[in-house]
Amino acid sequence: MTAFAPLTDGFGRVHTNLRISVTDRCNIRCFYCMPETVRFMPRSEVLSYEEIERFAGVLAKLGIERIRLTGGEPLVRNGLETLVAKLARIEGIRDIAMTTNGLLLADKAAALKQAGLHRLNISLDGLSEETFKKISRREGLSKVLDGIFAAQRAGFEKIRLNAVSIRGLTEVEIIPLGGFARQHNMQLRFIEFMPLDADGKWQTDQVLNGAEVRRMLEAEFGPLEPLPRSDASQPAVDYRFADGVGSIGFINPVSQPFCGDCNRLRITAEGKVRNCLFSHEEWDARALLRGGASDEDIANLVRESIAAKKPGHGIDEEGFLKPARAMYQIGG
Ligand code: SAM
């Protein structure tokens, strides 16, 4: 039940989807997201589980129904299942998902499922250790695969695998990933490389776009047929293979921006509200949470952020400036 007016921005977009970053820390160092050498923020700056619970509770009254936990790597934060259980008890929250790199999932999958986590997106850019190392600057592909299968055994259905597509690097991974997803009955989504790397080295020509990836998959596995959109705000355009085995989604924020249907807002690990991945402005919820503010004050802060939301991310516009934060500091 929505107790306050819903979170509608100046373009009529109603916000029902909250992404919560629980940490900026990560156990790998993907070049598209983080610097090689990184100084993480002090733990005292990071919102406690109780602070996150309160914030999510206020937003549920503003019509937020879906939550995704992200980071950094959410599973490096101790006892994440405790947070999941707290969020699962909030009235109005009907879907709790998490995006993870899967490295710690083998140990955690059952506890997360039991705590009330509904869905999992697991990042898997390729199936070769060589590509894994080139991207993450660490080892660990076999642990990720262990985590994926442990999640299946724990009862997570429709596991989504997220693969970032980068020209000159991930082409060799596309067919193996397609075969893997088909074989193991998982949804595979290719995401275009966005200008959110910490090193500021992103170049347009590194974006291996969804249309190209689609052509490669069709050449190997046969035609892809568009699936009906079940949710207008979903970032992916989904297809199924004409032979009936498996489905593939394309998240094309660079070549086909989907901002017009965006229903998402974010809170960073230290409690800054962001109305867009690419926003240059933030609203400090932590100051309110730690300063004795009322629920109405917190609601007003979020309303202010939503009211300031721009029509689009602007990557495609002249003069685009990437945000000062990199992806790991925002929460993907
Ligand atoms: N650590 C978790 C993980 O790896 O899934 C969650 C956080 S990570 C920032 C969330 C997602 O963002 C991952 O699927 C990652 O591949 C994606 N990502 C990070 N940087 C990106 C970029 N510059 N462009 C596109 N996707 C990116």
Tab-separated table of C-alpha atoms and ligand atoms in Angstrom:
chain	number	residue	atom	x	y	z
A	1	MET	CA	0.000	0.000	0.000
A	2	THR	CA	1.348	3.429	-0.941
A	3	ALA	CA	0.946	5.739	2.025
A	4	PHE	CA	2.383	8.845	0.317
A	5	ALA	CA	2.090	10.010	-3.291
A	6	PRO	CA	4.175	7.829	-5.643
A	7	LEU	CA	7.607	8.931	-6.811
A	8	THR	CA	6.760	10.483	-10.166
A	9	ASP	CA	9.341	12.623	-11.920
A	10	GLY	CA	8.834	15.597	-14.223
A	11	PHE	CA	8.481	13.279	-17.230
A	12	GLY	CA	5.765	11.086	-15.725
A	13	ARG	CA	8.070	8.200	-14.835
A	14	VAL	CA	6.876	6.444	-11.687
A	15	HIS	CA	9.709	5.016	-9.580
A	16	THR	CA	9.115	1.586	-8.080
A	17	ASN	CA	12.609	0.179	-8.180
A	18	LEU	CA	15.433	0.861	-5.692
A	19	ARG	CA	19.049	-0.241	-6.079
A	20	ILE	CA	20.920	-0.345	-2.817
A	21	SER	CA	24.683	-0.487	-2.776
A	22	VAL	CA	25.781	-2.191	0.434
A	23	THR	CA	29.510	-1.616	0.013
A	24	ASP	CA	32.098	-0.125	-2.318
A	25	ARG	CA	34.462	-3.016	-1.523
A	26	CYS	CA	35.064	-5.801	-3.986
A	27	ASN	CA	37.145	-8.962	-4.170
A	28	ILE	CA	38.113	-8.414	-7.828
A	29	ARG	CA	39.201	-5.339	-9.796
A	30	CYS	CA	37.318	-5.270	-13.123
A	31	PHE	CA	38.897	-2.553	-15.228
A	32	TYR	CA	35.518	-1.286	-16.461
A	33	CYS	CA	34.409	-0.559	-12.914
A	34	MET	CA	37.322	-0.021	-10.523
A	35	PRO	CA	40.887	1.190	-10.426
A	36	GLU	CA	43.665	-1.387	-9.974
A	37	THR	CA	44.695	0.200	-6.678
A	38	VAL	CA	41.829	1.416	-4.639
A	39	ARG	CA	41.190	2.990	-1.266
A	40	PHE	CA	37.784	1.968	0.024
A	41	MET	CA	35.738	4.230	2.241
A	42	PRO	CA	35.960	3.774	6.020
A	43	ARG	CA	33.333	1.394	7.376
A	44	SER	CA	31.906	4.103	9.624
A	45	GLU	CA	30.755	5.951	6.489
A	46	VAL	CA	28.810	2.992	5.164
A	47	LEU	CA	25.135	2.743	6.090
A	48	SER	CA	24.353	0.106	8.710
A	49	TYR	CA	21.774	-2.575	7.937
A	50	GLU	CA	19.363	-0.802	10.292
A	51	GLU	CA	19.828	2.485	8.390
A	52	ILE	CA	19.242	0.734	5.067
A	53	GLU	CA	16.157	-0.973	6.495
A	54	ARG	CA	14.716	2.348	7.634
A	55	PHE	CA	15.407	4.023	4.302
A	56	ALA	CA	13.838	1.137	2.367
A	57	GLY	CA	10.824	1.209	4.697
A	58	VAL	CA	10.211	4.887	3.941
A	59	LEU	CA	10.591	4.249	0.212
A	60	ALA	CA	8.163	1.331	0.327
A	61	LYS	CA	5.579	3.849	1.530
A	62	LEU	CA	6.436	5.938	-1.544
A	63	GLY	CA	5.648	3.033	-3.849
A	64	ILE	CA	8.985	1.237	-4.100
A	65	GLU	CA	8.206	-2.458	-4.641
A	66	ARG	CA	11.441	-3.913	-5.923
A	67	ILE	CA	14.885	-3.798	-4.408
A	68	ARG	CA	18.195	-4.873	-5.879
A	69	LEU	CA	21.266	-5.226	-3.676
A	70	THR	CA	24.531	-4.405	-5.329
A	71	GLY	CA	27.935	-2.841	-4.731
A	72	GLY	CA	30.965	-3.154	-4.928
A	73	GLU	CA	30.464	-6.812	-4.258
A	74	PRO	CA	27.508	-7.259	-1.915
A	75	LEU	CA	28.697	-10.631	-0.641
A	76	VAL	CA	31.924	-9.235	0.829
A	77	ARG	CA	29.739	-7.537	3.428
A	78	ASN	CA	29.282	-9.774	6.485
A	79	GLY	CA	25.894	-11.271	7.180
A	80	LEU	CA	24.170	-9.941	4.092
A	81	GLU	CA	21.389	-12.454	4.646
A	82	THR	CA	20.475	-10.478	7.792
A	83	LEU	CA	19.774	-7.449	5.614
A	84	VAL	CA	17.812	-9.527	3.119
A	85	ALA	CA	15.613	-10.832	5.931
A	86	LYS	CA	15.004	-7.288	7.217
A	87	LEU	CA	14.043	-6.058	3.738
A	88	ALA	CA	11.830	-9.078	3.102
A	89	ARG	CA	9.722	-8.092	6.120
A	90	ILE	CA	8.937	-4.600	4.784
A	91	GLU	CA	5.338	-4.251	3.709
A	92	GLY	CA	5.037	-3.493	0.017
A	93	ILE	CA	8.410	-4.926	-1.036
A	94	ARG	CA	7.532	-7.800	-3.320
A	95	ASP	CA	10.835	-8.528	-5.028
A	96	ILE	CA	14.374	-8.598	-3.661
A	97	ALA	CA	17.193	-9.327	-6.072
A	98	MET	CA	20.960	-9.165	-5.915
A	99	THR	CA	23.734	-8.620	-8.426
A	100	THR	CA	26.919	-10.457	-7.512
A	101	ASN	CA	30.161	-11.580	-9.079
A	102	GLY	CA	29.428	-15.030	-7.652
A	103	LEU	CA	32.840	-15.591	-6.051
A	104	LEU	CA	31.411	-16.064	-2.555
A	105	LEU	CA	28.068	-17.440	-3.612
A	106	ALA	CA	28.766	-21.143	-3.114
A	107	ASP	CA	28.821	-20.586	0.663
A	108	LYS	CA	26.023	-18.044	0.763
A	109	ALA	CA	23.363	-19.160	-1.717
A	110	ALA	CA	21.289	-21.317	0.643
A	111	ALA	CA	21.264	-18.718	3.460
A	112	LEU	CA	20.268	-15.946	1.039
A	113	LYS	CA	17.442	-18.021	-0.369
A	114	GLN	CA	16.205	-18.819	3.102
A	115	ALA	CA	16.379	-15.152	4.136
A	116	GLY	CA	14.006	-14.230	1.320
A	117	LEU	CA	16.158	-13.277	-1.661
A	118	HIS	CA	14.048	-13.889	-4.767
A	119	ARG	CA	16.389	-13.451	-7.696
A	120	LEU	CA	20.048	-13.476	-8.609
A	121	ASN	CA	22.005	-11.801	-11.378
A	122	ILE	CA	25.507	-13.186	-11.597
A	123	SER	CA	28.199	-11.417	-13.570
A	124	LEU	CA	29.961	-13.704	-16.017
A	125	ASP	CA	31.761	-11.961	-18.846
A	126	GLY	CA	33.260	-15.127	-20.273
A	127	LEU	CA	34.092	-18.743	-19.696
A	128	SER	CA	37.862	-18.637	-20.077
A	129	GLU	CA	40.183	-17.974	-17.169
A	130	GLU	CA	42.236	-15.812	-19.523
A	131	THR	CA	39.366	-13.385	-20.153
A	132	PHE	CA	38.403	-13.474	-16.476
A	133	LYS	CA	41.939	-12.406	-15.529
A	134	LYS	CA	42.180	-9.749	-18.228
A	135	ILE	CA	38.982	-8.148	-16.985
A	136	SER	CA	39.065	-8.720	-13.238
A	137	ARG	CA	42.848	-8.585	-12.740
A	138	ARG	CA	42.341	-11.544	-10.382
A	139	GLU	CA	41.817	-15.312	-10.595
A	140	GLY	CA	38.634	-17.113	-9.715
A	141	LEU	CA	36.468	-18.190	-12.644
A	142	SER	CA	36.026	-21.695	-11.208
A	143	LYS	CA	34.727	-20.226	-7.952
A	144	VAL	CA	32.211	-18.149	-9.876
A	145	LEU	CA	31.001	-21.262	-11.696
A	146	ASP	CA	30.760	-23.122	-8.362
A	147	GLY	CA	28.674	-20.223	-7.065
A	148	ILE	CA	26.343	-20.321	-10.061
A	149	PHE	CA	25.637	-24.035	-9.658
A	150	ALA	CA	25.277	-23.699	-5.878
A	151	ALA	CA	22.636	-21.025	-6.481
A	152	GLN	CA	20.741	-23.377	-8.781
A	153	ARG	CA	20.901	-26.126	-6.167
A	154	ALA	CA	19.690	-23.689	-3.503
A	155	GLY	CA	16.516	-23.227	-5.526
A	156	PHE	CA	17.119	-19.930	-7.345
A	157	GLU	CA	15.202	-20.117	-10.591
A	158	LYS	CA	15.772	-18.099	-13.746
A	159	ILE	CA	19.300	-17.123	-12.744
A	160	ARG	CA	20.499	-14.291	-14.950
A	161	LEU	CA	24.051	-14.143	-16.191
A	162	ASN	CA	25.298	-10.632	-17.002
A	163	ALA	CA	28.105	-10.270	-19.534
A	164	VAL	CA	29.650	-6.917	-20.386
A	165	SER	CA	30.561	-6.731	-24.078
A	166	ILE	CA	33.843	-5.044	-24.929
A	167	ARG	CA	35.201	-4.826	-28.447
A	168	GLY	CA	38.544	-6.523	-28.942
A	169	LEU	CA	38.147	-8.538	-25.767
A	170	THR	CA	34.885	-10.421	-25.294
A	171	GLU	CA	33.958	-11.455	-28.855
A	172	VAL	CA	35.495	-14.892	-28.227
A	173	GLU	CA	33.250	-15.397	-25.208
A	174	ILE	CA	29.893	-14.784	-26.843
A	175	ILE	CA	29.262	-18.217	-28.362
A	176	PRO	CA	30.579	-20.174	-25.334
A	177	LEU	CA	28.375	-18.053	-23.049
A	178	GLY	CA	25.355	-18.594	-25.311
A	179	GLY	CA	25.951	-22.363	-25.262
A	180	PHE	CA	26.439	-22.374	-21.478
A	181	ALA	CA	23.201	-20.500	-20.809
A	182	ARG	CA	21.272	-22.775	-23.173
A	183	GLN	CA	22.749	-25.914	-21.629
A	184	HIS	CA	22.053	-24.872	-18.022
A	185	ASN	CA	18.715	-23.148	-18.537
A	186	MET	CA	19.864	-19.704	-17.446
A	187	GLN	CA	19.013	-16.305	-18.870
A	188	LEU	CA	21.957	-14.549	-20.451
A	189	ARG	CA	22.148	-10.787	-20.826
A	190	PHE	CA	24.760	-8.860	-22.714
A	191	ILE	CA	25.403	-5.336	-21.412
A	192	GLU	CA	27.114	-2.648	-23.437
A	193	PHE	CA	30.256	-1.216	-21.862
A	194	MET	CA	29.318	2.146	-20.304
A	195	PRO	CA	31.580	5.098	-19.449
A	196	LEU	CA	31.730	4.304	-15.740
A	197	ASP	CA	35.271	2.962	-15.438
A	198	ALA	CA	37.395	4.491	-12.709
A	199	ASP	CA	40.347	5.135	-15.002
A	200	GLY	CA	38.341	7.242	-17.459
A	201	LYS	CA	39.672	5.243	-20.410
A	202	TRP	CA	36.294	4.288	-21.935
A	203	GLN	CA	36.112	4.928	-25.684
A	204	THR	CA	33.024	4.705	-27.886
A	205	ASP	CA	34.739	2.233	-30.187
A	206	GLN	CA	35.140	-0.232	-27.299
A	207	VAL	CA	31.376	-0.636	-27.135
A	208	LEU	CA	30.525	-3.955	-28.730
A	209	ASN	CA	26.878	-3.207	-29.289
A	210	GLY	CA	23.942	-5.506	-28.741
A	211	ALA	CA	23.077	-5.740	-32.447
A	212	GLU	CA	26.545	-7.081	-33.227
A	213	VAL	CA	26.396	-9.611	-30.405
A	214	ARG	CA	22.985	-10.711	-31.617
A	215	ARG	CA	24.268	-11.318	-35.136
A	216	MET	CA	27.096	-13.497	-33.784
A	217	LEU	CA	24.674	-15.564	-31.701
A	218	GLU	CA	22.258	-16.023	-34.594
A	219	ALA	CA	25.072	-17.146	-36.884
A	220	GLU	CA	25.845	-19.937	-34.411
A	221	PHE	CA	22.512	-20.905	-32.856
A	222	GLY	CA	19.940	-19.805	-35.433
A	223	PRO	CA	17.328	-17.044	-35.344
A	224	LEU	CA	16.371	-15.108	-32.235
A	225	GLU	CA	12.727	-14.125	-31.879
A	226	PRO	CA	11.670	-11.065	-29.842
A	227	LEU	CA	9.859	-11.887	-26.615
A	228	PRO	CA	6.949	-9.725	-25.450
A	229	ARG	CA	8.018	-7.093	-22.906
A	230	SER	CA	6.520	-8.115	-19.581
A	231	ASP	CA	7.673	-4.909	-17.908
A	232	ALA	CA	8.093	-1.665	-19.896
A	233	SER	CA	10.795	-0.451	-17.506
A	234	GLN	CA	13.046	-3.489	-17.833
A	235	PRO	CA	16.421	-2.469	-19.237
A	236	ALA	CA	16.809	-5.546	-21.425
A	237	VAL	CA	15.217	-6.375	-24.755
A	238	ASP	CA	14.674	-10.135	-24.604
A	239	TYR	CA	14.695	-12.753	-27.338
A	240	ARG	CA	14.273	-16.514	-27.423
A	241	PHE	CA	16.036	-18.908	-29.693
A	242	ALA	CA	13.693	-20.153	-32.421
A	243	ASP	CA	14.632	-23.753	-31.548
A	244	GLY	CA	13.019	-23.209	-28.137
A	245	VAL	CA	16.214	-23.582	-26.126
A	246	GLY	CA	16.981	-20.552	-23.994
A	247	SER	CA	16.599	-16.799	-24.093
A	248	ILE	CA	18.969	-13.884	-24.455
A	249	GLY	CA	18.596	-10.279	-23.387
A	250	PHE	CA	20.409	-7.199	-24.602
A	251	ILE	CA	20.952	-4.188	-22.372
A	252	ASN	CA	21.986	-1.463	-24.777
A	253	PRO	CA	22.344	1.740	-22.755
A	254	VAL	CA	24.785	3.235	-25.252
A	255	SER	CA	23.327	2.267	-28.637
A	256	GLN	CA	19.640	2.262	-27.620
A	257	PRO	CA	19.120	4.254	-24.397
A	258	PHE	CA	16.022	3.193	-22.457
A	259	CYS	CA	15.817	6.188	-20.122
A	260	GLY	CA	12.257	7.004	-21.233
A	261	ASP	CA	10.965	4.041	-19.226
A	262	CYS	CA	13.385	4.284	-16.299
A	263	ASN	CA	11.780	3.574	-12.925
A	264	ARG	CA	14.994	3.224	-10.907
A	265	LEU	CA	16.697	5.196	-8.206
A	266	ARG	CA	19.807	4.357	-6.253
A	267	ILE	CA	21.363	4.799	-2.876
A	268	THR	CA	25.123	4.484	-2.561
A	269	ALA	CA	26.846	2.578	0.228
A	270	GLU	CA	27.373	5.807	2.189
A	271	GLY	CA	23.787	6.891	1.751
A	272	LYS	CA	23.759	9.284	-1.200
A	273	VAL	CA	20.563	9.145	-3.248
A	274	ARG	CA	21.109	9.191	-7.009
A	275	ASN	CA	18.364	9.482	-9.602
A	276	CYS	CA	20.543	8.111	-12.439
A	277	LEU	CA	23.758	6.126	-12.870
A	278	PHE	CA	25.126	9.124	-14.749
A	279	SER	CA	23.864	11.850	-12.435
A	280	HIS	CA	26.230	14.593	-11.264
A	281	GLU	CA	24.026	15.428	-8.313
A	282	GLU	CA	23.392	13.474	-5.106
A	283	TRP	CA	21.129	13.851	-2.082
A	284	ASP	CA	22.503	12.977	1.355
A	285	ALA	CA	20.129	10.531	3.049
A	286	ARG	CA	22.757	9.499	5.606
A	287	ALA	CA	22.826	12.970	7.103
A	288	LEU	CA	19.100	12.629	7.712
A	289	LEU	CA	19.263	9.031	8.913
A	290	ARG	CA	21.979	9.915	11.429
A	291	GLY	CA	20.617	13.326	12.299
A	292	GLY	CA	17.292	12.432	13.844
A	293	ALA	CA	15.190	13.316	10.792
A	294	SER	CA	11.600	12.129	10.419
A	295	ASP	CA	10.369	9.698	7.780
A	296	GLU	CA	8.684	12.653	6.081
A	297	ASP	CA	12.066	14.464	5.862
A	298	ILE	CA	13.597	11.397	4.205
A	299	ALA	CA	10.636	11.096	1.840
A	300	ASN	CA	11.017	14.763	0.890
A	301	LEU	CA	14.714	14.322	0.138
A	302	VAL	CA	13.934	11.429	-2.197
A	303	ARG	CA	11.095	13.392	-3.829
A	304	GLU	CA	13.523	16.250	-4.457
A	305	SER	CA	15.957	13.876	-6.125
A	306	ILE	CA	13.246	12.363	-8.332
A	307	ALA	CA	11.927	15.813	-9.268
A	308	ALA	CA	15.412	16.727	-10.516
A	309	LYS	CA	15.767	13.650	-12.728
A	310	LYS	CA	16.763	14.430	-16.289
A	311	PRO	CA	15.039	12.884	-19.313
A	312	GLY	CA	18.097	10.829	-20.257
A	313	HIS	CA	21.637	9.884	-19.301
A	314	GLY	CA	23.123	11.988	-22.087
A	315	ILE	CA	25.901	9.577	-23.171
A	316	ASP	CA	24.765	10.212	-26.729
A	317	GLU	CA	24.837	14.001	-26.362
A	318	GLU	CA	27.630	16.356	-27.261
A	319	GLY	CA	29.488	17.555	-24.177
A	320	PHE	CA	28.610	14.419	-22.151
A	321	LEU	CA	30.609	14.300	-18.934
A	322	LYS	CA	30.898	11.013	-17.082
A	323	PRO	CA	30.056	11.186	-13.370
A	324	ALA	CA	32.869	11.713	-10.880
A	325	ARG	CA	32.108	8.337	-9.340
A	326	ALA	CA	32.991	5.042	-10.969
A	327	MET	CA	30.548	2.127	-11.101
A	328	TYR	CA	31.800	0.440	-7.882
A	329	GLN	CA	31.162	3.699	-5.963
A	330	ILE	CA	27.602	3.967	-7.269
A	331	GLY	CA	26.261	0.437	-7.418
A	332	GLY	CA	25.456	-1.142	-10.756
B	1	SAM	N1	30.037	-6.938	-7.823
B	1	SAM	C1	28.754	-7.241	-8.350
B	1	SAM	C2	28.861	-7.850	-9.720
B	1	SAM	O1	29.960	-7.993	-10.224
B	1	SAM	O2	27.825	-8.227	-10.272
B	1	SAM	C3	27.771	-6.099	-8.336
B	1	SAM	C4	28.240	-4.745	-8.713
B	1	SAM	S1	28.711	-4.580	-10.401
B	1	SAM	C5	29.111	-2.863	-10.422
B	1	SAM	C6	27.155	-4.694	-11.229
B	1	SAM	C7	27.193	-4.939	-12.703
B	1	SAM	O3	27.694	-3.808	-13.352
B	1	SAM	C8	28.051	-6.107	-13.127
B	1	SAM	O4	27.305	-6.975	-13.951
B	1	SAM	C9	29.158	-5.456	-13.919
B	1	SAM	O5	29.628	-6.278	-14.932
B	1	SAM	C10	28.450	-4.217	-14.454
B	1	SAM	N2	29.359	-3.148	-14.829
B	1	SAM	C11	30.336	-2.592	-14.084
B	1	SAM	N3	30.957	-1.602	-14.757
B	1	SAM	C12	30.334	-1.528	-15.963
B	1	SAM	C13	30.514	-0.694	-17.113
B	1	SAM	N4	31.452	0.246	-17.151
B	1	SAM	N5	29.704	-0.909	-18.158
B	1	SAM	C14	28.744	-1.863	-18.133
B	1	SAM	N6	28.518	-2.666	-17.084
B	1	SAM	C15	29.308	-2.514	-16.017
